[in-house]
Coordinates of C-alpha atoms and ligand atoms in Angstrom, one line a residue:
M1 CA 20.8 -77.0 17.2
G2 CA 24.3 -78.2 17.6
S3 CA 26.1 -74.9 17.1
R4 CA 24.4 -72.1 18.7
V5 CA 26.2 -68.6 18.5
V6 CA 25.6 -65.9 21.0
Y7 CA 24.3 -62.5 20.1
R8 CA 26.2 -59.9 22.1
L9 CA 25.2 -56.4 22.5
I10 CA 28.3 -54.4 23.4
I11 CA 26.4 -51.3 24.8
I12 CA 24.1 -53.2 27.3
A13 CA 26.8 -54.5 29.9
V14 CA 24.3 -55.3 32.3
V15 CA 20.8 -57.2 31.5
L16 CA 18.0 -55.3 33.3
L17 CA 15.7 -58.2 35.0
V18 CA 12.6 -56.4 35.4
P19 CA 9.8 -58.4 37.3
H20 CA 8.2 -60.5 35.0
T21 CA 4.4 -60.4 34.4
A22 CA 2.6 -62.6 32.1
A23 CA 5.2 -61.3 29.5
G24 CA 8.7 -62.1 29.6
Y25 CA 10.0 -59.0 27.9
V26 CA 13.0 -57.0 29.3
L27 CA 13.5 -53.1 28.6
G28 CA 16.6 -51.6 27.7
P29 CA 17.3 -47.8 27.3
P30 CA 14.5 -46.1 25.2
P31 CA 14.9 -44.5 22.0
A32 CA 14.8 -40.7 22.3
G33 CA 13.2 -40.3 18.9
R34 CA 12.1 -41.9 15.7
M35 CA 15.1 -43.6 13.8
L36 CA 15.9 -43.1 10.0
M37 CA 18.1 -46.0 9.1
T38 CA 20.6 -46.0 6.4
I39 CA 20.6 -49.5 5.0
D40 CA 24.0 -50.6 3.1
V41 CA 24.1 -54.4 3.3
D42 CA 23.8 -55.8 -0.2
P43 CA 21.6 -54.4 -2.9
L44 CA 22.2 -57.2 -5.4
P45 CA 19.4 -59.7 -5.8
Y46 CA 20.5 -62.9 -4.6
P47 CA 18.7 -66.1 -4.9
Y48 CA 17.7 -67.0 -1.4
I49 CA 16.1 -70.3 -0.5
G50 CA 12.9 -68.5 0.1
G51 CA 12.8 -66.6 -3.2
T52 CA 14.8 -63.8 -4.9
T53 CA 15.1 -60.5 -3.0
T54 CA 18.1 -58.4 -1.7
A55 CA 19.4 -58.4 1.8
D56 CA 18.6 -54.4 1.9
F57 CA 15.0 -55.1 1.3
I58 CA 15.0 -57.8 4.1
V59 CA 16.4 -55.4 6.6
A60 CA 13.7 -53.0 5.6
A61 CA 11.0 -55.7 6.0
A62 CA 12.4 -56.1 9.6
L63 CA 12.0 -52.5 10.3
L64 CA 8.5 -52.1 8.9
D65 CA 7.4 -55.1 11.0
W66 CA 8.2 -53.2 14.1
N67 CA 6.3 -50.3 12.8
S68 CA 3.4 -52.3 12.3
V69 CA 3.6 -53.4 15.9
G70 CA 3.9 -49.9 17.0
V71 CA 6.4 -48.5 19.7
G72 CA 5.8 -46.9 22.9
W73 CA 3.0 -46.2 25.4
R74 CA 0.9 -44.7 22.6
P75 CA 2.3 -47.0 19.8
D76 CA 4.1 -45.0 17.2
F77 CA 3.6 -46.8 13.9
N78 CA 6.1 -44.8 12.1
F79 CA 9.1 -45.2 14.4
F80 CA 11.4 -46.4 11.6
S81 CA 12.0 -45.0 8.3
Y82 CA 14.9 -45.9 6.0
R83 CA 16.9 -45.3 2.8
F84 CA 19.2 -47.2 0.7
A85 CA 22.4 -45.3 0.6
P86 CA 26.1 -46.0 0.8
V87 CA 27.5 -45.8 4.4
A88 CA 31.2 -44.5 4.9
Q89 CA 31.5 -45.4 8.5
S90 CA 29.7 -48.3 10.2
C91 CA 30.8 -47.6 13.7
A92 CA 31.2 -43.8 14.1
R93 CA 28.7 -41.6 15.8
D94 CA 28.2 -39.4 12.8
G95 CA 24.3 -39.0 12.8
V96 CA 23.8 -41.8 10.5
N97 CA 22.0 -44.8 11.8
A98 CA 23.9 -47.3 9.5
V99 CA 23.0 -50.9 8.9
T100 CA 25.9 -52.7 7.3
T101 CA 28.1 -56.0 7.3
R102 CA 31.8 -55.8 8.1
Y103 CA 34.6 -58.4 8.1
T104 CA 35.6 -56.7 11.7
K105 CA 33.8 -55.6 14.5
C106 CA 34.9 -52.1 14.4
G107 CA 38.4 -53.2 14.0
F108 CA 38.1 -56.1 16.5
F109 CA 37.5 -59.9 15.8
W110 CA 34.1 -60.8 15.7
G111 CA 34.6 -63.9 17.9
D112 CA 31.3 -65.7 18.0
T113 CA 29.1 -62.5 17.7
I114 CA 26.5 -62.7 14.8
A115 CA 25.7 -58.9 14.8
V116 CA 26.0 -55.8 17.2
T117 CA 23.9 -52.7 17.6
I118 CA 26.3 -49.9 18.6
S119 CA 24.2 -47.0 20.3
S120 CA 24.9 -43.6 21.3
F121 CA 22.7 -41.9 24.0
D122 CA 21.7 -38.4 25.3
G123 CA 22.1 -36.8 28.5
N124 CA 19.0 -38.5 29.7
G125 CA 20.1 -42.1 28.8
R126 CA 17.9 -42.2 25.5
R127 CA 19.2 -43.8 22.3
V128 CA 19.9 -41.0 19.6
E129 CA 21.9 -42.9 17.2
A130 CA 22.3 -46.8 16.5
D131 CA 24.4 -48.6 13.9
I132 CA 23.8 -52.1 13.3
I133 CA 26.8 -54.2 11.9
G134 CA 26.4 -57.7 10.8
N135 CA 29.4 -60.2 10.7
A136 CA 30.4 -60.6 7.2
N137 CA 32.4 -63.7 7.9
L138 CA 29.2 -65.8 8.5
W139 CA 26.8 -67.5 5.9
W140 CA 23.6 -65.5 5.7
D141 CA 20.4 -66.7 4.1
Y142 CA 16.7 -66.0 4.3
Y143 CA 14.1 -68.5 5.4
D144 CA 11.2 -69.4 7.7
G145 CA 10.9 -71.8 10.4
P146 CA 13.9 -73.7 12.3
A147 CA 17.3 -72.7 12.1
R148 CA 19.2 -74.2 9.1
Y149 CA 22.6 -75.5 8.5
L150 CA 25.0 -76.2 5.7
F151 CA 27.8 -78.6 6.3
G152 CA 27.2 -78.3 9.9
V153 CA 27.5 -74.5 9.9
V154 CA 24.7 -72.1 10.8
L155 CA 22.7 -70.4 7.9
Y156 CA 21.9 -67.0 9.5
D157 CA 18.4 -65.8 8.6
I158 CA 18.9 -62.1 7.7
Y159 CA 15.4 -61.2 8.7
R160 CA 15.3 -62.4 12.1
V161 CA 18.9 -61.2 13.0
A162 CA 17.9 -57.7 11.6
A163 CA 14.5 -57.9 13.7
H164 CA 16.4 -58.5 16.7
E165 CA 18.9 -55.7 16.3
A166 CA 16.1 -53.4 15.4
G167 CA 14.4 -54.6 18.8
H168 CA 17.3 -53.2 20.7
I169 CA 17.0 -49.9 19.0
I170 CA 13.3 -49.5 19.9
G171 CA 14.3 -50.1 23.6
L172 CA 14.1 -53.7 24.1
D173 CA 16.8 -56.0 25.9
H174 CA 17.0 -59.7 25.5
E175 CA 14.3 -62.2 26.4
W176 CA 15.2 -64.8 28.6
T177 CA 12.1 -66.7 29.5
G178 CA 9.7 -66.9 26.5
S179 CA 9.6 -67.5 23.0
A180 CA 10.7 -64.3 21.2
I181 CA 12.7 -62.4 18.5
M182 CA 14.6 -60.8 21.5
A183 CA 15.8 -64.1 22.9
E184 CA 19.4 -63.8 23.5
R185 CA 20.4 -66.7 21.3
Y186 CA 19.8 -67.4 17.6
N187 CA 16.9 -70.0 17.5
D188 CA 13.9 -71.2 15.5
V189 CA 11.7 -68.2 16.1
D190 CA 11.3 -66.4 12.7
S191 CA 9.1 -63.5 13.7
I192 CA 8.1 -60.9 16.1
Q193 CA 6.3 -62.7 19.3
A194 CA 3.5 -61.6 21.4
D195 CA 6.3 -61.0 24.3
D196 CA 8.2 -58.8 21.8
V197 CA 5.1 -56.9 21.0
A198 CA 4.1 -56.3 24.8
G199 CA 7.6 -55.1 25.3
A200 CA 7.4 -52.5 22.3
H201 CA 4.5 -51.2 23.8
A202 CA 6.1 -50.9 27.1
V203 CA 9.0 -48.9 25.9
A204 CA 9.0 -45.5 27.4
F205 CA 8.8 -43.7 24.1
P206 CA 6.1 -41.1 23.4
P207 CA 5.2 -40.8 19.6
P208 CA 5.2 -37.3 18.1
P209 CA 2.4 -35.1 19.9
A210 CA -0.9 -35.0 18.4
A211 CA -2.6 -31.7 16.9
S212 CA -3.4 -28.8 19.1
T213 CA -6.8 -27.0 18.8
L214 CA -6.5 -23.3 18.4
V215 CA -8.6 -20.9 20.6
K216 CA -7.8 -17.5 19.9
P217 CA -7.3 -14.9 18.3
S218 CA -9.8 -15.1 15.7
G219 CA -12.1 -12.6 14.1
S220 CA -11.5 -8.9 14.4
I221 CA -9.2 -8.0 17.1
A222 CA -8.1 -4.6 18.5
T223 CA -4.3 -5.2 18.8
A224 CA -1.6 -6.1 16.4
W225 CA 0.2 -8.1 19.3
P226 CA -2.6 -10.5 20.4
T227 CA -1.9 -13.3 22.8
Y228 CA -2.2 -16.5 21.0
V229 CA -4.0 -19.3 22.9
W230 CA -4.3 -22.9 22.1
Y231 CA -4.9 -26.3 23.8
A232 CA -2.1 -27.9 25.4
V233 CA -1.1 -31.5 23.8
A234 CA -0.1 -34.3 26.0
D235 CA 3.8 -35.1 25.5
S236 CA 4.3 -31.8 23.3
T237 CA 7.5 -30.2 24.6
H238 CA 7.5 -27.5 22.2
Y239 CA 5.1 -25.6 20.0
Y240 CA 5.8 -23.7 16.7
L241 CA 3.6 -20.6 16.2
W242 CA 3.4 -19.7 12.7
V243 CA 1.5 -16.4 11.7
D244 CA 0.9 -15.2 8.0
D245 CA -0.5 -11.5 7.8
S246 CA -1.4 -9.1 4.9
T247 CA 2.2 -8.0 4.6
T248 CA 3.9 -11.1 4.4
N249 CA 3.7 -15.0 4.7
K250 CA 5.4 -16.3 7.9
K251 CA 5.3 -12.8 9.6
I252 CA 5.9 -14.9 12.8
G253 CA 7.8 -18.2 12.9
R254 CA 8.6 -19.0 16.3
W255 CA 9.3 -22.1 18.7
Y256 CA 8.0 -21.8 22.3
T257 CA 8.7 -24.5 24.9
A258 CA 5.8 -25.8 26.9
A259 CA 7.0 -24.0 29.8
E260 CA 7.4 -20.6 27.9
A261 CA 3.9 -21.3 26.5
Q262 CA 2.7 -21.8 30.1
C263 CA 1.5 -25.4 29.5
P264 CA 4.4 -27.6 30.8
T265 CA 2.0 -30.0 32.1
G266 CA 0.4 -30.8 28.8
M267 CA -3.1 -30.0 30.0
G268 CA -5.3 -26.8 29.7
W269 CA -4.3 -23.9 27.6
C270 CA -1.1 -22.7 26.2
S271 CA -0.5 -19.0 25.5
A272 CA 2.1 -16.8 24.1
T273 CA 2.5 -13.2 22.9
A274 CA 4.8 -12.8 19.9
E275 CA 7.3 -9.9 19.7
T276 CA 6.1 -9.3 16.3
G277 CA 2.9 -7.9 15.5
A278 CA 0.4 -8.8 12.8
T279 CA -1.2 -6.5 10.4
G280 CA -4.6 -6.7 8.9
D281 CA -5.9 -10.0 7.6
S282 CA -3.9 -12.7 9.2
R283 CA -3.9 -16.5 9.8
W284 CA -2.1 -18.7 12.4
W285 CA -1.1 -22.2 12.8
I286 CA 0.5 -24.4 15.8
Q287 CA 2.6 -27.2 15.3
T288 CA 3.5 -29.6 18.3
W289 CA 6.8 -31.4 18.6
N290 CA 8.5 -33.7 21.2
P291 CA 11.9 -35.6 20.7
A292 CA 10.1 -38.3 18.8
G293 CA 9.2 -35.7 16.0
Y294 CA 6.8 -33.2 14.7
G295 CA 3.0 -33.4 15.2
P296 CA 0.4 -32.2 12.9
W297 CA -0.3 -28.7 12.2
A298 CA -3.2 -27.2 13.6
G299 CA -5.0 -24.2 12.0
P300 CA -5.3 -22.0 10.3
L301 CA -7.3 -19.7 12.5
A302 CA -8.1 -16.3 10.8
F303 CA -8.2 -12.9 12.5
R304 CA -8.0 -9.5 11.5
A305 CA -5.6 -7.1 13.2
P306 CA -5.7 -3.6 12.8
A307 CA -4.1 -2.5 9.5
P308 CA -2.9 1.0 8.0
P309 CA -4.8 2.0 5.1
G310 CA -4.1 0.7 1.6
H311 CA -2.8 3.2 -1.1
A312 CA -5.2 5.6 -2.7
E313 CA -6.0 5.7 -6.5
L314 CA -5.5 9.3 -7.8
V315 CA -8.3 10.7 -10.0
S316 CA -7.5 14.2 -10.9
P317 CA -5.7 16.8 -11.8
S318 CA -3.9 15.1 -14.6
G319 CA -3.0 16.4 -18.0
T320 CA -3.2 20.2 -18.4
V321 CA -5.1 22.3 -15.9
N322 CA -5.9 25.8 -16.3
T323 CA -5.5 27.0 -12.7
V324 CA -2.7 27.5 -10.2
T325 CA -4.9 26.1 -7.5
P326 CA -6.4 22.9 -8.9
T327 CA -8.8 20.6 -7.3
Y328 CA -7.4 17.2 -6.1
R329 CA -9.6 14.2 -6.1
W330 CA -9.0 10.6 -5.4
T331 CA -10.8 7.6 -4.4
A332 CA -11.4 7.1 -0.8
V333 CA -9.4 4.3 1.1
P334 CA -11.4 2.3 3.6
E335 CA -10.2 2.8 7.0
A336 CA -8.2 5.9 6.2
T337 CA -8.8 8.5 8.8
W338 CA -6.3 11.1 7.4
Y339 CA -5.0 11.7 4.2
R340 CA -1.7 13.5 3.3
L341 CA -1.6 15.4 0.0
W342 CA 2.0 16.1 -1.4
V343 CA 2.4 18.3 -4.4
G344 CA 5.6 19.2 -6.1
D345 CA 6.1 21.7 -8.9
G346 CA 9.1 23.0 -10.8
G347 CA 9.8 25.6 -8.0
D348 CA 9.3 23.5 -5.0
P349 CA 9.1 19.5 -4.9
A350 CA 7.4 19.9 -1.7
R351 CA 5.1 22.9 -2.6
I352 CA 2.2 21.4 -0.7
T353 CA 2.5 18.9 2.0
Q354 CA -0.8 19.0 3.9
W355 CA -2.9 16.6 6.1
Y356 CA -6.5 16.4 5.7
R357 CA -9.2 14.5 7.9
A358 CA -11.0 12.2 5.6
A359 CA -14.3 13.7 6.9
D360 CA -12.9 17.2 5.9
A361 CA -12.2 15.9 2.4
G362 CA -15.7 14.6 1.9
C363 CA -14.3 11.1 1.7
G364 CA -17.6 9.4 3.1
S365 CA -19.2 9.7 -0.6
G366 CA -16.1 7.4 -1.8
S367 CA -14.4 10.2 -3.3
C368 CA -12.1 12.7 -1.3
V369 CA -11.9 16.1 -2.6
V370 CA -9.4 19.1 -1.4
I371 CA -8.9 22.4 -2.9
P372 CA -5.6 23.8 -1.4
T373 CA -5.1 27.6 -1.4
T374 CA -1.5 27.4 -2.3
S375 CA -0.7 28.4 -5.9
L376 CA 1.4 26.2 -8.0
A377 CA 4.1 27.4 -10.3
A378 CA 3.4 27.3 -14.1
G379 CA 4.5 24.1 -15.6
P380 CA 4.9 20.5 -14.7
A381 CA 3.8 19.2 -11.4
R382 CA 3.1 15.9 -9.7
W383 CA 1.1 14.7 -6.8
W384 CA 0.6 11.8 -4.2
I385 CA -1.7 10.9 -1.5
Q386 CA -0.9 8.9 1.6
G387 CA -3.5 7.6 4.0
W388 CA -3.2 7.0 7.7
N389 CA -5.1 5.5 10.7
D390 CA -4.5 4.2 14.1
A391 CA -2.5 1.6 12.9
G392 CA 0.1 3.4 11.0
Y393 CA 0.7 5.0 7.7
G394 CA -0.4 3.7 4.5
P395 CA 1.8 3.6 1.4
W396 CA 2.1 6.5 -0.9
S397 CA -0.1 6.4 -4.1
S398 CA 1.4 6.2 -7.5
G399 CA 2.4 9.8 -8.6
L400 CA 0.0 11.7 -10.9
S401 CA 1.6 14.4 -13.2
F402 CA 0.0 17.4 -14.5
T403 CA 1.0 20.6 -16.2
V404 CA -0.1 23.8 -14.9
V405 CA -0.9 26.3 -17.6
P406 CA -2.5 29.4 -15.6
P407 CA -5.0 31.4 -17.5
P408 CA -4.2 35.1 -17.9
P409 CA -4.8 37.6 -15.2
P410 CA -7.9 39.9 -15.6
G411 CA -7.8 42.5 -18.1
H412 CA -8.1 46.2 -17.4
A413 CA -11.0 48.1 -15.9
T414 CA -13.1 51.0 -17.8
L415 CA -13.8 53.7 -15.4
A416 CA -17.2 55.4 -15.4
S417 CA -17.4 58.1 -12.7
P418 CA -16.7 60.6 -11.0
S419 CA -15.5 62.5 -13.9
G420 CA -15.9 66.1 -14.8
T421 CA -16.9 68.5 -12.2
I422 CA -18.7 67.0 -9.2
V423 CA -20.4 68.2 -6.0
G424 CA -19.0 66.5 -3.0
L425 CA -15.6 65.4 -1.5
S426 CA -16.6 61.6 -1.1
P427 CA -17.8 60.5 -4.3
T428 CA -18.7 57.0 -5.3
Y429 CA -16.4 55.5 -7.7
T430 CA -17.8 53.3 -10.6
W431 CA -16.4 51.1 -13.2
N432 CA -17.4 48.3 -15.5
A433 CA -16.7 44.9 -14.1
V434 CA -13.8 42.8 -15.4
P435 CA -14.5 39.0 -16.1
G436 CA -12.4 36.8 -13.6
A437 CA -11.4 39.8 -11.3
T438 CA -11.8 38.9 -7.7
W439 CA -10.4 42.0 -6.4
Y440 CA -10.0 45.8 -7.4
Y441 CA -7.4 48.2 -6.3
L442 CA -8.7 51.9 -6.1
W443 CA -6.0 54.5 -6.4
V444 CA -7.1 58.4 -5.9
N445 CA -5.1 61.2 -6.2
D446 CA -6.1 64.7 -5.0
T447 CA -4.4 68.2 -4.8
M448 CA -2.5 66.8 -1.8
G449 CA -1.2 63.9 -3.5
N450 CA -2.3 60.2 -3.1
R451 CA -5.3 60.0 -0.9
I452 CA -6.9 56.7 -1.4
M453 CA -5.2 53.4 -2.1
Q454 CA -7.6 50.5 -1.1
W455 CA -8.2 46.8 -2.1
Y456 CA -12.1 46.0 -2.5
R457 CA -13.2 42.4 -2.9
A458 CA -15.3 42.3 -6.1
A459 CA -18.4 41.1 -4.0
D460 CA -18.0 44.0 -1.8
A461 CA -18.0 46.3 -5.1
G462 CA -21.2 44.7 -6.0
C463 CA -19.6 42.8 -8.9
P464 CA -18.7 39.3 -7.8
D465 CA -19.4 37.6 -11.2
G466 CA -17.5 39.9 -13.2
V467 CA -20.4 41.5 -15.0
G468 CA -22.2 44.8 -14.8
T469 CA -20.7 47.6 -12.8
C470 CA -18.6 47.9 -9.7
S471 CA -18.9 50.8 -7.4
V472 CA -17.4 51.7 -3.9
T473 CA -17.7 54.7 -1.7
P474 CA -14.8 55.4 0.4
S475 CA -15.4 57.5 3.4
T476 CA -12.2 59.3 3.0
A477 CA -12.8 63.0 1.8
L478 CA -10.8 64.5 -0.9
A479 CA -9.4 67.9 -1.0
P480 CA -11.5 70.3 -3.0
G481 CA -10.1 70.8 -6.4
P482 CA -9.0 68.4 -9.3
A483 CA -8.4 64.7 -8.7
Q484 CA -7.3 61.6 -10.5
W485 CA -8.3 58.0 -10.1
W486 CA -7.5 54.2 -11.4
I487 CA -8.4 50.9 -10.9
Q488 CA -6.2 47.9 -10.9
T489 CA -7.7 44.2 -11.3
W490 CA -6.5 41.1 -9.7
S491 CA -7.2 37.4 -9.7
P492 CA -5.5 34.1 -8.5
N493 CA -3.9 34.2 -11.8
G494 CA -2.2 37.5 -11.0
H495 CA -2.5 41.3 -11.3
G496 CA -4.1 43.0 -14.2
P497 CA -3.1 46.1 -15.8
W498 CA -4.0 49.6 -14.3
S499 CA -6.9 51.4 -15.9
L500 CA -6.4 54.5 -17.8
A501 CA -6.8 57.6 -15.5
M502 CA -10.2 59.5 -15.1
T503 CA -9.8 63.0 -13.9
F504 CA -12.6 65.0 -12.2
V505 CA -12.9 68.2 -10.0
A506 CA -14.3 67.7 -6.5
T507 CA -16.1 70.9 -5.5
T508 CA -17.6 71.6 -2.0
P509 CA -21.5 71.4 -1.7
P510 CA -23.0 74.8 -1.1
P511 CA -24.6 75.5 2.2
P512 CA -28.3 74.4 2.5
G513 CA -31.1 76.6 1.4
R514 CA -34.1 78.2 3.2
A515 CA -36.6 75.9 5.0
T516 CA -40.4 76.2 4.3
L517 CA -42.3 75.7 7.4
F518 CA -45.6 73.8 7.2
S519 CA -47.2 73.5 10.8
P520 CA -48.2 74.5 13.5
T521 CA -50.0 77.6 12.3
G522 CA -53.0 79.3 13.1
A523 CA -55.1 78.4 16.5
I524 CA -54.1 75.2 17.9
V525 CA -54.8 73.3 21.2
A526 CA -51.6 71.3 21.9
R527 CA -49.2 72.7 24.3
T528 CA -46.4 70.5 23.0
P529 CA -47.0 70.7 19.0
T530 CA -45.2 68.9 16.4
Y531 CA -43.2 71.2 14.1
T532 CA -43.2 70.2 10.5
W533 CA -41.2 71.6 7.7
I534 CA -40.1 70.7 4.1
S535 CA -36.9 69.1 3.9
V536 CA -33.9 71.2 2.6
P537 CA -31.4 69.2 0.1
G538 CA -28.0 68.8 1.5
A539 CA -29.0 69.8 5.0
T540 CA -27.5 67.6 7.9
W541 CA -28.7 69.5 10.8
Y542 CA -31.9 71.7 11.7
Y543 CA -32.1 74.5 14.3
L544 CA -35.5 75.1 15.7
W545 CA -36.4 78.4 17.3
V546 CA -39.7 78.9 19.1
N547 CA -41.1 82.1 20.9
D548 CA -44.3 82.0 22.8
S549 CA -46.0 84.6 24.9
S550 CA -43.3 84.3 27.6
G551 CA -40.4 85.0 25.2
T552 CA -38.0 82.4 23.5
R553 CA -38.9 79.0 24.7
I554 CA -37.1 76.5 22.4
A555 CA -33.6 76.8 20.7
Q556 CA -32.4 73.3 19.7
W557 CA -30.3 71.8 16.9
Y558 CA -31.4 68.4 15.6
P559 CA -29.7 66.1 13.3
A560 CA -31.8 65.4 10.1
A561 CA -32.0 61.8 11.2
D562 CA -33.7 62.9 14.4
A563 CA -36.1 64.9 12.2
G564 CA -36.9 61.8 10.0
C565 CA -35.3 63.4 6.9
A566 CA -31.8 62.3 6.7
G567 CA -32.1 61.1 3.0
N568 CA -34.6 62.5 0.3
T569 CA -37.5 62.4 2.7
P570 CA -39.7 65.3 1.6
N571 CA -40.8 66.4 5.3
C572 CA -39.0 66.8 8.4
S573 CA -40.9 66.9 11.8
I574 CA -39.7 67.0 15.5
T575 CA -42.0 67.1 18.6
P576 CA -40.1 68.7 21.6
P577 CA -41.4 68.0 25.0
T578 CA -41.2 71.7 26.0
I579 CA -44.8 72.9 27.1
L580 CA -45.6 76.3 25.6
A581 CA -47.4 79.0 27.2
S582 CA -51.0 80.0 26.1
G583 CA -51.4 82.7 23.7
A584 CA -49.4 84.0 20.4
A585 CA -46.2 81.9 19.3
Q586 CA -44.0 81.9 16.3
W587 CA -41.4 79.5 15.1
W588 CA -38.2 79.5 12.7
I589 CA -35.8 76.6 11.3
Q590 CA -32.3 77.2 10.0
A591 CA -30.6 74.4 8.1
W592 CA -26.9 73.4 8.2
N593 CA -24.3 71.3 6.5
P594 CA -20.6 71.0 6.6
S595 CA -20.4 73.8 4.0
G596 CA -22.2 76.3 6.4
Y597 CA -25.5 77.7 7.8
G598 CA -28.5 78.4 5.2
P599 CA -30.6 81.3 5.8
W600 CA -33.5 81.5 8.4
S601 CA -36.9 80.5 7.3
T602 CA -39.7 83.0 7.5
A603 CA -41.6 82.8 10.8
L604 CA -44.8 80.8 11.0
E605 CA -47.3 82.3 13.5
F606 CA -49.7 80.2 15.8
A607 CA -51.7 80.8 18.9
I608 CA -52.4 78.2 21.7
R609 CA -56.0 78.5 23.2
Ligands
ZN701 ZN1 20.8 -59.1 21.0

């Protein structure tokens, strides 16, 4: 080759002469990451000696050939990517890795330079941008084999020049000793050689990291803020944690440096606890990264964090209800341990706001039921349910509307007795039960004015079902004379009307009558006999008098109950412990009630032998 032209790389001022082994490659600054090249050489088809193609495709082929070789310690077979697009600036550090041809070398004469690669570096001396510029003043062609000439002038093979400059981008310097595409001078080598391949594999360039493997969380967990644990990946400098949960996709999307994830050595486990919690059914992923690019995603791994309950489905009331205290029923929500019932009516938009334990609402059956005692106003009403558990509040249910049309209050009572003239001052009041009435109000006036005003439960009046008769016997005694009484009914639907008045005359009962004695009589043996007499109607106390042969031996009052004849029992009897003297004896009984003393009985004689 008579006219050899020198490549010149303007960035590499000093050639690094590393000790040669079998190969003769020389390393330059390594790339910081993969390179996307923007090719803008000549998109027009051109009949080259080797066939018809475009300069742009030839450059792309050179890049792809380096990809097939692989770049770095663990060869990256996707180091170069490219696109065909216009390039505005061929020399600027503008984030675009341009491949162009120009008539000047960034405004300077080309001299004998065929092409240059202009690079920019990061703080670690690694190449972050590279622009390849070819000398547009030269004759270019595309062919295999030895260098060719026309009229004594070199025809430069686009492929081998592009491959050479791309070799600089991947981190190779000039090859001085062997046969290589990276030889300093244009020559007969038309493809990437073994030395070039060895050099490419020696470049200090890690490929993007491999995929991690997720460890935990998985399955059901007890916290919304789990520690995420995954396997460290060699050469991964960053890890991206992505978590979807039951509320939204990408609940968490956050980068961690390997140091933050406590795995800077690239070995063992990485772990991180995100600031954001996860709720319910969740999935997570990890993506690795280093300056060469993104690694593959790992995951997802599913886990279930605690979640608030879902929303309840309301069942009833809806439509029209005929009570002011309706029963509320809804479908149980799994995991809800409490429910809040909210009811608004025309009088109060928050008439009922009440929490219920799920167990108290019977939700274990799948259906919850509560019956608040708070009465609603008549008219439109609306209700909602909200669930809760340790993980928080669930959403409110949709509202369910209903209309309260209360049934009428109970009717008036019809009185039965007392009426007319009665004996006694504490009569029993009796009236006919009223359907629906749950309470009755008794009002009694006597000669002194109002004497009794007292509410009675229907159950306490013996008429809980609203049928039959009701009766109560207040202990309050009336003044003797005329009296009047009334009953008013009540139910949850309101007060019923007062009954008509019923009048009666309370009279004092007479004193008790004379007792009739039964035994002892005649000759007896017992020294402490049992005294038996026929009970006297209305008597509440009895006075026993006994004389024996020594004189008065017993004079003692006994309540009728102690004598066993408090009610309508026919006979009374008492056995005093007093021992009687031998000989003749006689006894008497006098009855008593609050109206006075009855007459003494006639004496009954007996004798103790
Ligand atoms: Zn070079």
